[in-house]
mmCIF file of C-alpha atoms in Angstrom:
data_model
loop_
_atom_site.group_PDB
_atom_site.id
_atom_site.type_symbol
_atom_site.label_atom_id
_atom_site.label_comp_id
_atom_site.label_asym_id
_atom_site.label_seq_id
_atom_site.Cartn_x
_atom_site.Cartn_y
_atom_site.Cartn_z
ATOM 1 C CA MET S 942 5.152 7.876 17.960
ATOM 2 C CA PRO S 943 4.521 8.469 14.170
ATOM 3 C CA LEU S 944 7.809 7.593 12.174
ATOM 4 C CA ALA S 945 6.566 8.153 8.557
ATOM 5 C CA ARG S 946 3.487 8.947 6.469
ATOM 6 C CA GLU S 947 3.206 8.728 3.066
ATOM 7 C CA PRO S 948 0.016 8.222 0.312
ATOM 8 C CA MET S 949 -1.175 5.172 -0.740
ATOM 9 C CA VAL S 950 -0.797 4.229 -4.706
ATOM 10 C CA VAL S 951 -2.179 1.838 -7.112
ATOM 11 C CA LEU S 952 0.946 -0.401 -8.078
ATOM 12 C CA CYS S 953 0.495 -1.973 -11.495
ATOM 13 C CA ALA S 954 2.388 -3.640 -14.541
ATOM 14 C CA ALA S 955 3.556 -1.213 -17.526
ATOM 15 C CA GLY S 956 1.002 -2.621 -19.652
ATOM 16 C CA HIS S 957 -2.021 -2.442 -17.406
ATOM 17 C CA ARG S 958 -4.661 -0.110 -18.413
ATOM 18 C CA PHE S 959 -4.072 2.297 -15.362
ATOM 19 C CA ALA S 960 -0.327 2.478 -16.151
ATOM 20 C CA GLY S 961 -0.408 5.610 -18.484
ATOM 21 C CA ARG S 962 -2.740 7.749 -16.403
ATOM 22 C CA GLY S 963 -1.807 10.297 -13.833
ATOM 23 C CA GLY S 964 -4.390 9.094 -11.218
ATOM 24 C CA VAL S 965 -7.166 6.613 -10.729
ATOM 25 C CA ALA S 966 -10.627 6.987 -8.950
ATOM 26 C CA TRP S 967 -11.645 4.628 -5.946
ATOM 27 C CA GLU S 968 -14.637 3.830 -7.921
ATOM 28 C CA GLU S 969 -12.541 2.408 -11.023
ATOM 29 C CA LEU S 970 -10.731 -0.187 -8.972
ATOM 30 C CA PRO S 971 -13.663 -2.661 -8.454
ATOM 31 C CA GLY S 972 -13.449 -5.622 -10.783
ATOM 32 C CA GLU S 973 -9.673 -5.570 -10.475
ATOM 33 C CA SER S 974 -7.893 -8.596 -9.280
ATOM 34 C CA PHE S 975 -5.574 -7.365 -6.271
ATOM 35 C CA ILE S 976 -2.542 -8.734 -4.774
ATOM 36 C CA ASP S 977 -2.153 -7.880 -1.229
ATOM 37 C CA PHE S 978 -0.617 -9.102 2.246
ATOM 38 C CA HIS S 979 -2.504 -11.139 4.733
ATOM 39 C CA PRO S 980 -5.330 -9.011 6.741
ATOM 40 C CA ASP S 981 -3.667 -8.251 9.840
ATOM 41 C CA TRP S 982 -0.542 -6.832 8.149
ATOM 42 C CA GLY S 983 -0.067 -2.752 8.346
ATOM 43 C CA PRO S 984 -0.235 -2.146 4.382
ATOM 44 C CA ARG S 985 -3.346 -4.479 4.085
ATOM 45 C CA ARG S 986 -5.323 -2.806 6.804
ATOM 46 C CA ALA S 987 -4.364 0.663 5.452
ATOM 47 C CA ALA S 988 -5.934 -0.444 1.979
ATOM 48 C CA ASP S 989 -8.952 -2.243 3.597
ATOM 49 C CA GLU S 990 -9.490 1.108 5.596
ATOM 50 C CA ALA S 991 -8.772 3.069 2.247
ATOM 51 C CA PHE S 992 -11.478 0.839 0.174
ATOM 52 C CA ALA S 993 -14.104 1.201 3.068
ATOM 53 C CA ALA S 994 -13.899 4.852 3.098
ATOM 54 C CA ALA S 995 -14.234 5.067 -0.346
ATOM 55 C CA GLY S 996 -17.226 2.860 -0.511
ATOM 56 C CA ALA S 997 -15.336 0.640 -2.985
ATOM 57 C CA ARG S 998 -15.282 -3.212 -2.627
ATOM 58 C CA ARG S 999 -12.420 -5.405 -3.924
ATOM 59 C CA THR S 1000 -11.320 -8.886 -4.630
ATOM 60 C CA VAL S 1001 -7.927 -10.264 -3.212
ATOM 61 C CA GLY S 1002 -7.077 -12.903 -5.678
ATOM 62 C CA LEU S 1003 -3.685 -13.690 -4.158
ATOM 63 C CA GLU S 1004 -2.226 -12.958 -0.626
ATOM 64 C CA VAL S 1005 1.533 -12.880 0.025
ATOM 65 C CA ASN S 1006 3.984 -12.950 2.678
ATOM 66 C CA ASP S 1007 6.575 -10.439 1.483
ATOM 67 C CA VAL S 1008 6.960 -7.494 -0.347
ATOM 68 C CA HIS S 1009 9.098 -8.755 -2.987
ATOM 69 C CA SER S 1010 6.425 -11.573 -3.902
ATOM 70 C CA LEU S 1011 3.909 -9.004 -4.220
ATOM 71 C CA LEU S 1012 6.074 -6.990 -6.563
ATOM 72 C CA GLU S 1013 6.981 -9.961 -8.766
ATOM 73 C CA LEU S 1014 3.421 -11.068 -8.913
ATOM 74 C CA VAL S 1015 2.379 -7.458 -10.042
ATOM 75 C CA GLN S 1016 4.964 -7.374 -12.648
ATOM 76 C CA GLU S 1017 3.727 -10.585 -14.183
ATOM 77 C CA GLY S 1018 0.286 -8.934 -14.580
ATOM 78 C CA LEU S 1019 -1.558 -11.367 -12.084
ATOM 79 C CA GLY S 1020 -2.995 -8.381 -10.138
ATOM 80 C CA ILE S 1021 -2.656 -4.981 -9.081
ATOM 81 C CA ALA S 1022 -1.966 -3.466 -5.555
ATOM 82 C CA VAL S 1023 -2.931 -0.552 -3.599
ATOM 83 C CA VAL S 1024 0.214 -0.194 -1.370
ATOM 84 C CA PRO S 1025 2.496 2.653 0.595
ATOM 85 C CA HIS S 1026 4.153 4.928 -2.033
ATOM 86 C CA HIS S 1027 7.656 3.749 -0.774
ATOM 87 C CA PHE S 1028 7.303 0.276 -2.342
ATOM 88 C CA SER S 1029 7.207 1.307 -5.675
ATOM 89 C CA ARG S 1030 10.862 2.904 -4.983
ATOM 90 C CA LYS S 1031 12.254 -0.368 -4.322
ATOM 91 C CA PRO S 1032 14.752 -1.773 -7.191
ATOM 92 C CA GLU S 1033 12.633 -4.948 -7.365
ATOM 93 C CA ALA S 1034 9.709 -2.220 -8.493
ATOM 94 C CA ALA S 1035 11.479 -0.418 -11.330
ATOM 95 C CA ARG S 1036 9.395 -1.711 -14.157
ATOM 96 C CA LEU S 1037 6.159 -1.220 -12.354
ATOM 97 C CA VAL S 1038 4.176 1.923 -12.558
ATOM 98 C CA ALA S 1039 2.682 3.910 -9.420
ATOM 99 C CA VAL S 1040 -0.787 5.588 -9.878
ATOM 100 C CA GLU S 1041 -1.918 8.030 -7.688
ATOM 101 C CA VAL S 1042 -5.300 7.304 -6.076
ATOM 102 C CA ALA S 1043 -7.866 10.299 -5.716
ATOM 103 C CA PRO S 1044 -8.524 11.836 -2.447
ATOM 104 C CA VAL S 1045 -12.079 10.573 -0.786
ATOM 105 C CA GLY S 1046 -13.947 13.308 0.698
ATOM 106 C CA GLY S 1047 -10.961 15.539 0.511
ATOM 107 C CA ARG S 1048 -8.560 13.010 2.420
ATOM 108 C CA GLN S 1049 -6.009 11.198 0.924
ATOM 109 C CA ALA S 1050 -5.448 7.445 1.513
ATOM 110 C CA VAL S 1051 -2.177 7.229 3.606
ATOM 111 C CA TYR S 1052 0.059 4.528 5.338
ATOM 112 C CA GLU S 1053 1.311 5.603 8.585
ATOM 113 C CA SER S 1054 4.693 3.918 10.172
ATOM 114 C CA VAL S 1055 4.705 4.044 14.096
ATOM 115 C CA VAL S 1056 6.763 2.915 16.814
ATOM 116 C CA VAL S 1057 5.600 2.085 20.169
ATOM 117 C CA LEU S 1058 7.560 2.842 23.146
ATOM 118 C CA PRO S 1059 7.542 1.519 26.821
ATOM 119 C CA ALA S 1060 6.118 4.273 28.990
ATOM 120 C CA ALA S 1061 8.477 3.576 31.968
ATOM 121 C CA ARG S 1062 11.801 2.949 30.164
ATOM 122 C CA SER S 1063 14.507 5.106 28.743
ATOM 123 C CA LEU S 1064 15.534 4.764 25.141
ATOM 124 C CA SER S 1065 19.171 5.538 26.092
ATOM 125 C CA PRO S 1066 21.006 2.500 26.473
ATOM 126 C CA GLY S 1067 23.721 4.095 29.078
ATOM 127 C CA ARG S 1068 21.190 5.825 30.985
ATOM 128 C CA GLY S 1069 19.331 3.745 34.144
ATOM 129 C CA ARG S 1070 22.361 1.481 34.808
#
């Protein structure tokens, strides 16, 4: 069951060349150093799929285990990140800049949060007892 669907954005430090722009094209991203999660994490899979759909390649220079580490490394200028938009609204991201990424083939890169529910069980705690 879908919970949320939101655009992916480029997150960068305020001094980065993308920071003052209203948007960036996927073709402009190769050559940048990226900070991302391990390949089996949902946000990383969404970013990898978006790059593949755009036909763009990237180098992930640093892999992290948590959102706050990613935000701190981006703030220090060690790379940029393609992340779900809600990451940019965290208090720890207050000094970072979220830049929209152009759609590819008319489709915006998105991150979708879902919940998997058991088919044979009720979600009501008082039901079925």
